[in-house]
């Protein structure tokens, strides 16, 4: 009996030696196979990607992601071990592995198992990516961040209560007085420079005596008093980058952007009565006579309706709609007299486009239609919010909507970096969606038209007066142009620019290359695989260096759609720059590009 036990013990020890030797051999083979495996490279790449993208905001998601990858790695190691080690071990004991029915070679299921694990990995990665993208498009709350009540305009030192010149004679006289005072101011500045008298403001004298600081003050004062088309120009100048507008000009027009002068209560009530009727006060419990905002066309008052709703009532300045043509003609004459328009600007076309846009903006009923349309288009969006229109208190000259709380983007500059990044990404997403999905865009990028509410985490969209639609054929070609820019395809950029009307085909090579370079620079944000740091971008500065060449050699004005479109796109980029946002722009564009439905066929798509 003892002998049999000793024999069995010896056999078991022998089996142990064989098993250890087999495991050692197969472990070496498995290690060699792993070193040559594609999974190893994939895991290394993903690990590096994770390290570069970990932030406080997505730390928990990242931890879950890494845990999932480790689990998948263990599953793959088990499958590899099962396919390489167990068959050899079974053969050592004389067992024959079972074969699949119909498998002539008698192969194992290891390939199927690996494919199953790989499919599971791909599915999990897609799920995690979609979750991350979904989280980016959820409201971003800052519960403890207070929303200050907006001050009324009489609390702002730069705002004045002044009657709006509503008659044609009064408005012509206003521009005439401005022209006379500017002429005197320019002559005085020229004389100062000739005799070496120190100039006011910056130490370097402006190249155009018309732009002396004293004259700029006169312009701002007149624009704030006249309002209308003239003030609109000042507000457009105020949101330009310093590469296009000197810091001196930009600083002084900042006052124009923030607020115009506001109407006296008597003049304001006269407008309300003429538009809403003598009994308009019966609809409200409380009406604040001091406006909390004023713009180029109207001013906005807060009120409380009988049902308790707080609303914002926008009241158009009297005579503005009827004086658009006269204002633009007077302003154009003034600017031409002082040689402000550069050669090659095709000012007549630009002015005609501005004239059409201003006429549309003066129709508050049209703005109400666009406001309702955007509310419908963005109904399922978790981030953006559009105020409800109060139809019974809305006419062509008065627009009433629900009052919305929030921080204007000027006040968001001090918010945490991740919040500014999020705001910038949402604004870019909206801009792309407006053009390429909705084919209708609110084209005024004024900072006051966007409010971030830290308590709801949403972005409120205001003022749809500058909304316009774009033909599908134009959008089809324009999205191809942006795609060509993102892919650095200069030949396609040139061809599509001719198709859109930016070029005639008879321009010099110098102009063609300058145009291609400008388009390529604009597409850099969508071309970059990495996060795009808007605080470090030099887009506007580099384009400004190309503008003199383009103005000198341009043979035709750009297409009409480009005036409003590029104003919105460049303004959106500038907003991101002011916020110092860091955004991964490429996925935003390619999500739309990959799902875009063209109305025509193009072999290149």
XYZ file of C-alpha atoms in Angstrom:
605
model
C 0.000 0.000 0.000
C 2.819 2.338 0.940
C 4.552 1.529 -2.339
C 1.444 2.493 -4.327
C 1.188 5.758 -2.449
C 4.832 6.498 -3.160
C 4.296 5.682 -6.858
C 1.255 7.971 -7.035
C 3.172 10.716 -5.244
C 6.012 10.369 -7.738
C 3.602 10.509 -10.668
C 1.994 13.652 -9.254
C 5.394 15.294 -8.750
C 6.244 14.401 -12.327
C 2.988 15.857 -13.553
C 3.721 19.027 -11.556
C 7.127 19.363 -13.197
C 5.563 18.890 -16.647
C 2.817 21.424 -15.907
C 5.299 24.013 -14.600
C 7.521 23.561 -17.625
C 4.535 23.818 -19.981
C 3.204 26.934 -18.245
C 6.623 28.577 -18.378
C 6.979 27.816 -22.088
C 3.466 29.017 -22.944
C 3.843 32.147 -20.783
C 6.894 33.093 -22.817
C 4.911 32.484 -26.013
C 1.983 34.549 -24.685
C 4.321 37.413 -23.762
C 5.838 37.312 -27.240
C 2.364 37.263 -28.808
C 1.257 40.199 -26.617
C 4.306 42.247 -27.598
C 3.321 41.820 -31.257
C -0.406 42.329 -30.655
C -2.376 45.304 -31.992
C -4.178 45.489 -28.638
C -0.941 46.566 -26.956
C -0.534 49.508 -29.369
C -4.180 50.461 -29.009
C -3.978 50.412 -25.211
C -0.784 52.504 -25.257
C -2.410 55.091 -27.536
C -5.535 55.261 -25.401
C -3.468 55.626 -22.228
C -1.556 58.569 -23.683
C -4.816 60.118 -24.851
C -6.308 59.717 -21.394
C -3.343 61.390 -19.719
C -3.704 64.416 -21.964
C -7.436 64.783 -21.400
C -7.896 64.179 -17.667
C -9.401 67.179 -15.878
C -11.209 67.799 -12.617
C -14.499 67.965 -14.447
C -14.324 64.471 -16.003
C -12.133 62.710 -13.404
C -14.865 60.303 -12.328
C -15.680 59.475 -15.945
C -11.998 58.897 -16.653
C -11.615 56.584 -13.650
C -14.588 54.557 -14.832
C -13.142 54.493 -18.320
C -9.733 53.198 -17.088
C -11.409 50.545 -14.939
C -13.328 49.351 -17.963
C -10.150 49.130 -20.021
C -8.410 47.113 -17.278
C -11.350 44.726 -17.154
C -11.215 44.300 -20.923
C -7.459 43.695 -20.749
C -7.974 40.965 -18.159
C -10.623 39.374 -20.355
C -8.263 39.404 -23.325
C -5.410 37.929 -21.250
C -7.720 35.150 -20.098
C -8.769 34.412 -23.684
C -5.148 34.369 -24.854
C -4.147 32.094 -21.982
C -7.073 29.776 -22.672
C -6.255 29.548 -26.363
C -2.486 29.035 -25.948
C -1.879 27.303 -22.611
C -4.867 25.034 -21.963
C -4.655 23.087 -25.261
C -0.991 22.246 -24.580
C -1.767 21.274 -21.011
C -4.604 19.035 -22.171
C -2.340 17.359 -24.690
C 0.154 16.627 -21.888
C -2.542 14.590 -20.099
C -3.694 12.884 -23.295
C -6.939 14.813 -23.776
C -8.109 15.816 -27.292
C -9.802 19.263 -27.490
C -13.296 19.293 -28.907
C -13.703 20.735 -32.426
C -16.497 22.851 -33.800
C -19.002 21.158 -36.058
C -18.045 21.813 -39.632
C -14.524 22.976 -38.663
C -12.369 20.886 -40.931
C -9.125 22.055 -39.350
C -10.334 21.602 -35.813
C -9.558 25.203 -34.740
C -10.655 26.500 -31.360
C -13.109 29.319 -30.502
C -10.296 31.696 -29.511
C -10.759 33.870 -32.593
C -14.458 34.232 -31.894
C -13.795 34.978 -28.234
C -11.254 37.670 -29.081
C -13.651 39.196 -31.615
C -16.434 39.170 -29.017
C -14.202 40.930 -26.498
C -13.086 43.404 -29.167
C -16.699 44.138 -30.123
C -17.526 44.671 -26.461
C -14.562 47.032 -26.162
C -15.645 49.026 -29.218
C -19.206 49.242 -27.936
C -18.026 50.440 -24.524
C -15.695 53.025 -26.064
C -18.514 54.387 -28.227
C -20.817 54.511 -25.225
C -18.237 56.385 -23.150
C -17.540 58.824 -26.000
C -21.238 59.510 -26.489
C -21.635 60.002 -22.735
C -18.771 62.502 -22.670
C -20.234 64.428 -25.625
C -23.662 64.355 -24.005
C -22.265 65.739 -20.756
C -20.688 68.639 -22.635
C -24.132 69.574 -23.925
C -25.844 69.527 -20.581
C -26.502 72.713 -18.593
C -23.440 73.805 -16.595
C -24.504 75.100 -13.192
C -22.669 77.384 -10.758
C -25.128 77.243 -7.884
C -23.281 79.663 -5.604
C -22.601 82.298 -8.256
C -24.999 85.263 -7.831
C -26.702 86.991 -10.743
C -26.541 90.758 -10.229
C -29.614 92.793 -11.092
C -28.894 94.900 -14.172
C -28.612 98.601 -13.321
C -30.932 101.014 -15.041
C -29.252 103.269 -17.559
C -29.453 106.344 -15.354
C -27.130 104.505 -12.946
C -24.461 104.287 -15.639
C -22.258 107.345 -15.892
C -21.999 107.234 -19.659
C -25.770 107.179 -20.352
C -27.872 110.302 -20.650
C -31.564 110.993 -20.915
C -31.922 112.854 -24.213
C -34.772 113.210 -26.625
C -34.346 111.290 -29.871
C -34.416 113.565 -32.957
C -37.394 112.100 -34.795
C -37.973 114.617 -37.607
C -36.014 114.526 -40.857
C -34.825 118.100 -40.383
C -33.643 117.384 -36.858
C -31.636 114.338 -37.935
C -30.067 116.098 -40.937
C -29.074 118.977 -38.663
C -27.481 116.531 -36.228
C -25.237 115.023 -38.902
C -24.498 118.459 -40.338
C -23.293 119.742 -36.986
C -21.148 116.618 -36.574
C -19.520 117.121 -39.980
C -18.741 120.747 -39.175
C -17.254 119.972 -35.758
C -15.211 117.079 -37.160
C -13.771 119.337 -39.826
C -12.759 121.900 -37.227
C -11.346 119.164 -34.987
C -9.333 117.597 -37.817
C -7.899 120.988 -38.821
C -6.951 121.692 -35.215
C -5.248 118.307 -34.858
C -3.356 118.818 -38.142
C -2.120 122.202 -36.940
C -1.009 120.722 -33.619
C 1.008 118.028 -35.360
C 2.653 120.535 -37.696
C 3.899 122.765 -34.896
C 4.926 119.822 -32.735
C 2.248 120.386 -30.101
C 1.729 117.248 -27.931
C -1.303 115.262 -29.080
C -3.928 114.104 -26.643
C -4.460 110.478 -25.799
C -1.852 108.062 -27.120
C 1.680 109.312 -27.604
C 1.620 108.314 -31.251
C -0.513 110.566 -33.423
C -3.190 108.774 -35.455
C -2.384 108.446 -39.171
C -5.696 110.127 -39.986
C -6.339 113.416 -38.166
C -10.024 112.620 -38.460
C -9.453 109.847 -35.878
C -8.039 112.162 -33.223
C -9.385 111.459 -29.754
C -11.371 114.698 -29.579
C -13.138 113.834 -32.828
C -13.890 110.318 -31.651
C -15.569 111.754 -28.569
C -17.729 113.928 -30.815
C -18.664 110.921 -32.944
C -19.669 108.856 -29.921
C -21.720 111.687 -28.455
C -23.573 112.231 -31.733
C -24.171 108.518 -32.369
C -25.574 108.008 -28.871
C -27.930 110.950 -29.363
C -29.025 110.178 -32.934
C -29.243 106.376 -32.566
C -30.578 104.342 -35.506
C -28.364 103.479 -38.480
C -25.551 105.736 -37.310
C -25.311 104.081 -33.902
C -25.384 100.638 -35.518
C -22.076 101.409 -37.220
C -20.495 102.338 -33.892
C -21.688 99.125 -32.271
C -20.263 97.069 -35.129
C -16.905 98.806 -34.693
C -16.913 98.117 -30.957
C -16.983 94.330 -31.344
C -14.098 94.174 -33.794
C -10.683 92.865 -32.839
C -7.832 95.289 -32.187
C -6.166 93.957 -35.335
C -8.927 95.608 -37.373
C -9.745 98.575 -35.159
C -7.108 100.453 -33.185
C -7.296 100.101 -29.388
C -8.057 103.833 -29.162
C -11.070 103.531 -31.460
C -12.209 100.284 -29.871
C -12.045 101.707 -26.356
C -14.128 104.763 -27.146
C -16.736 102.791 -29.099
C -17.114 100.461 -26.131
C -19.438 103.043 -24.634
C -21.513 102.974 -27.815
C -21.895 99.213 -27.577
C -22.895 99.142 -23.935
C -25.666 101.699 -24.187
C -27.063 104.561 -26.151
C -28.768 107.523 -24.554
C -32.345 106.798 -23.573
C -35.617 108.571 -24.225
C -37.266 110.804 -21.638
C -40.297 109.177 -20.003
C -42.715 111.474 -21.835
C -41.392 110.533 -25.278
C -41.279 106.837 -24.345
C -44.881 106.779 -23.107
C -46.026 108.513 -26.267
C -44.606 105.635 -28.317
C -46.268 103.022 -26.090
C -49.639 104.739 -26.316
C -49.497 105.075 -30.099
C -48.586 101.389 -30.487
C -50.531 99.616 -27.707
C -53.411 102.036 -27.194
C -54.468 104.315 -24.367
C -55.261 101.372 -22.070
C -51.886 99.625 -22.308
C -51.322 100.157 -18.564
C -54.263 97.843 -17.838
C -52.073 94.890 -18.843
C -49.364 95.587 -16.263
C -49.118 95.821 -12.488
C -45.756 97.546 -12.519
C -43.697 99.312 -15.186
C -40.146 100.618 -14.672
C -39.823 103.918 -16.514
C -36.026 103.793 -16.446
C -34.757 101.311 -19.066
C -32.205 98.666 -18.144
C -30.813 98.472 -21.695
C -30.660 100.642 -24.793
C -29.400 99.850 -28.268
C -29.263 101.358 -31.733
C -32.966 100.971 -32.490
C -34.768 100.782 -29.157
C -34.577 100.630 -25.363
C -35.789 97.921 -22.983
C -37.897 98.277 -19.825
C -38.810 95.747 -17.159
C -42.474 95.283 -16.242
C -44.739 92.908 -14.320
C -47.957 91.699 -15.948
C -51.285 91.219 -14.195
C -50.670 87.453 -14.019
C -47.341 88.008 -12.240
C -45.025 87.316 -15.155
C -41.970 89.579 -15.397
C -41.409 90.779 -18.948
C -39.003 92.882 -20.980
C -40.631 95.510 -23.207
C -38.489 96.778 -26.082
C -39.632 100.154 -27.392
C -38.382 101.484 -30.720
C -37.130 105.055 -30.895
C -39.547 107.326 -32.803
C -38.642 108.131 -36.396
C -35.873 105.515 -36.615
C -37.587 103.243 -39.140
C -38.520 106.160 -41.392
C -35.054 107.713 -41.303
C -32.905 104.698 -42.246
C -32.243 105.812 -45.818
C -31.539 109.414 -44.829
C -29.276 108.364 -41.939
C -27.227 106.014 -44.105
C -26.906 108.605 -46.865
C -25.788 111.270 -44.380
C -23.333 108.916 -42.696
C -21.921 107.714 -46.018
C -21.431 111.272 -47.202
C -19.645 112.113 -43.961
C -17.310 109.099 -44.145
C -16.535 109.685 -47.816
C -15.677 113.314 -47.122
C -13.021 112.263 -44.628
C -11.736 109.384 -46.787
C -12.616 106.652 -44.307
C -13.650 103.935 -46.774
C -10.568 102.083 -48.099
C -10.134 101.377 -51.780
C -11.528 98.007 -52.848
C -14.113 97.878 -50.081
C -16.998 98.172 -52.570
C -18.696 100.428 -50.034
C -21.837 100.820 -52.153
C -22.575 97.093 -51.898
C -21.807 96.989 -48.168
C -24.033 100.004 -47.532
C -26.899 98.533 -49.532
C -26.698 95.310 -47.515
C -26.669 97.328 -44.268
C -29.709 99.262 -45.476
C -31.694 96.052 -46.038
C -30.654 94.606 -42.694
C -31.658 97.730 -40.784
C -35.073 97.825 -42.437
C -35.672 94.241 -41.324
C -34.447 94.963 -37.783
C -36.952 97.798 -37.417
C -39.861 95.384 -37.904
C -40.488 93.948 -34.439
C -43.254 91.692 -35.739
C -40.688 90.016 -37.988
C -38.335 89.693 -35.019
C -41.131 88.022 -33.045
C -41.560 85.488 -35.857
C -37.858 84.633 -35.809
C -37.853 84.455 -32.015
C -40.638 81.874 -32.087
C -38.883 79.987 -34.866
C -35.627 79.715 -32.923
C -37.547 78.630 -29.835
C -39.034 75.822 -31.907
C -35.729 74.844 -33.543
C -33.953 74.708 -30.169
C -36.829 73.135 -28.259
C -34.964 69.875 -27.667
C -31.611 71.482 -26.927
C -30.640 71.195 -23.237
C -28.383 74.276 -23.259
C -30.080 77.127 -25.121
C -33.179 79.015 -24.050
C -35.262 81.564 -25.983
C -37.641 83.995 -24.217
C -41.343 83.580 -24.918
C -42.999 86.325 -26.982
C -46.033 88.047 -25.425
C -48.188 88.544 -28.527
C -50.835 90.813 -26.980
C -48.160 93.416 -26.168
C -46.211 93.192 -29.425
C -46.478 95.413 -32.514
C -44.150 96.484 -35.308
C -42.590 99.061 -32.917
C -42.990 97.350 -29.504
C -41.773 93.838 -28.637
C -42.607 92.168 -25.317
C -40.966 88.928 -24.160
C -40.481 87.160 -20.857
C -37.676 88.652 -18.784
C -34.596 86.418 -18.500
C -31.878 86.487 -15.848
C -28.225 85.932 -16.640
C -24.720 87.279 -16.985
C -23.782 89.067 -20.185
C -20.627 87.601 -21.694
C -18.607 90.622 -20.567
C -19.152 89.441 -16.987
C -18.241 85.828 -17.814
C -14.571 86.661 -18.372
C -13.909 86.157 -14.644
C -15.622 82.752 -14.460
C -13.578 79.533 -14.029
C -11.712 78.281 -17.097
C -13.869 75.181 -17.549
C -17.026 77.334 -17.604
C -15.546 79.705 -20.180
C -14.486 76.723 -22.292
C -18.008 75.340 -22.097
C -19.623 78.659 -23.065
C -17.252 79.040 -26.022
C -17.973 75.519 -27.233
C -21.735 76.031 -27.013
C -21.573 79.305 -28.970
C -19.533 77.642 -31.734
C -21.896 74.679 -31.807
C -24.861 77.023 -32.142
C -23.181 79.049 -34.897
C -22.478 75.924 -36.975
C -25.924 74.505 -36.329
C -27.679 77.724 -37.315
C -26.045 77.790 -40.742
C -25.605 74.141 -41.669
C -28.659 72.576 -39.989
C -31.289 75.304 -39.589
C -30.217 77.456 -42.588
C -31.309 80.474 -40.555
C -28.961 82.507 -38.366
C -29.126 85.310 -35.839
C -26.274 87.337 -37.325
C -25.614 89.923 -34.593
C -22.808 88.637 -32.307
C -23.164 91.530 -29.852
C -22.083 90.237 -26.440
C -25.284 91.520 -24.843
C -27.332 89.127 -26.981
C -26.127 86.139 -24.938
C -26.763 85.560 -21.230
C -25.289 82.761 -19.147
C -27.447 81.822 -16.172
C -25.197 80.072 -13.617
C -28.210 78.929 -11.577
C -29.884 77.051 -14.442
C -26.675 76.370 -16.352
C -28.263 77.549 -19.598
C -27.425 80.168 -22.208
C -30.220 82.597 -23.046
C -30.447 83.941 -26.603
C -31.781 87.463 -27.093
C -32.559 89.843 -29.965
C -33.492 88.063 -33.195
C -33.919 91.237 -35.234
C -30.794 90.512 -37.283
C -31.906 87.005 -38.261
C -31.782 85.940 -41.888
C -32.111 82.779 -43.954
C -29.634 81.179 -46.348
C -30.454 79.239 -49.505
C -29.697 75.524 -49.408
C -27.546 75.806 -52.542
C -25.348 78.444 -50.878
C -25.022 76.387 -47.690
C -24.146 73.246 -49.688
C -21.218 75.009 -51.311
C -20.145 76.903 -48.203
C -19.885 73.784 -46.039
C -17.685 72.252 -48.730
C -15.508 75.365 -48.536
C -15.118 75.011 -44.756
C -14.330 71.305 -45.190
C -11.693 72.078 -47.813
C -10.184 74.611 -45.431
C -10.110 72.084 -42.592
C -8.390 69.583 -44.907
C -5.875 72.134 -46.294
C -7.167 71.573 -49.842
C -6.129 74.821 -51.556
C -7.249 73.757 -55.036
C -10.795 73.071 -53.824
C -10.822 76.306 -51.804
C -10.048 78.245 -54.981
C -12.701 76.441 -57.032
C -15.459 76.793 -54.429
C -14.593 80.462 -53.836
C -15.286 81.082 -57.525
C -18.532 79.106 -57.314
C -19.692 81.222 -54.364
C -18.729 84.531 -55.994
C -15.796 85.523 -53.797
C -13.604 85.416 -56.906
C -14.368 85.955 -60.589
C -11.553 83.791 -61.947
C -9.747 86.755 -63.505
C -7.907 87.889 -60.380
C -4.140 88.003 -60.160
C -2.236 85.097 -58.638
C -1.346 87.379 -55.751
C -4.995 87.947 -54.858
C -5.947 84.305 -55.372
C -3.223 83.157 -52.991
C -4.120 85.837 -50.439
C -7.753 84.715 -50.548
C -6.812 81.041 -50.173
C -4.549 81.918 -47.250
C -7.323 83.889 -45.549
C -9.808 81.018 -45.910
C -7.210 78.533 -44.654
C -6.508 80.684 -41.602
C -10.225 80.870 -40.803
C -10.416 77.064 -41.007
C -7.509 76.426 -38.645
C -9.765 75.902 -35.641
C -11.565 73.084 -37.483
C -8.331 71.653 -38.912
C -6.640 71.157 -35.546
C -6.847 67.695 -33.990
C -6.033 69.241 -30.615
C -7.901 71.734 -28.452
C -7.831 75.204 -30.006
C -6.734 77.925 -27.586
C -8.562 81.069 -28.665
C -6.539 83.206 -26.262
C -3.380 82.361 -28.215
C -4.813 82.502 -31.732
C -3.498 85.064 -34.198
C -6.251 84.583 -36.767
C -7.415 88.183 -37.018
C -3.895 89.583 -36.961
C -2.742 87.377 -39.846
C -5.876 88.065 -41.872
C -5.437 91.797 -41.297
C -2.046 91.521 -43.011
C -3.784 90.043 -46.066
C -6.563 92.639 -46.242
C -4.502 95.387 -47.967
C -3.626 92.964 -50.786
C -7.222 91.816 -51.109
C -8.594 95.369 -51.148
C -6.066 96.491 -53.744
C -6.591 93.612 -56.193
C -10.230 92.632 -55.628
C -12.335 92.783 -58.809
C -15.811 92.283 -57.345
C -17.604 92.515 -54.002
C -18.156 89.305 -52.021
C -21.563 87.570 -52.143
C -24.307 89.292 -50.189
C -24.665 86.355 -47.787
C -21.073 86.768 -46.630
C -21.631 90.156 -44.965
C -23.954 88.839 -42.268
C -22.453 85.345 -42.171
C -18.860 86.447 -41.664
C -19.938 89.083 -39.158
C -21.500 86.338 -37.044
C -18.676 83.825 -37.485
C -15.884 86.311 -36.824
C -17.858 87.712 -33.901
C -18.279 84.227 -32.474
C -14.536 83.602 -32.761
C -13.882 86.946 -31.088
C -16.252 86.069 -28.241
C -14.268 82.876 -27.651
C -11.076 84.907 -27.756
C -12.370 87.379 -25.159
C -13.411 84.447 -22.959
C -9.967 82.870 -23.505
C -11.801 79.649 -24.239
C -10.040 76.403 -25.142
C -12.254 74.313 -27.425
C -11.863 71.186 -29.532
C -13.530 72.659 -32.619
C -12.892 69.914 -35.173
C -15.454 67.407 -33.784
C -18.093 70.159 -33.725
C -17.754 70.690 -37.467
C -17.254 67.062 -38.475
C -20.312 65.922 -36.550
C -22.340 68.152 -38.867
C -20.263 67.354 -41.972
C -20.621 63.575 -41.532
C -24.406 63.859 -41.264
C -24.976 66.640 -43.802
C -27.509 65.968 -46.563
C -26.573 67.691 -49.824
C -29.299 68.725 -52.239
C -26.923 68.227 -55.174
C -24.374 65.561 -56.039
C -20.652 66.128 -55.948
C -18.089 63.412 -56.615
C -15.778 64.910 -54.027
C -18.257 64.320 -51.188
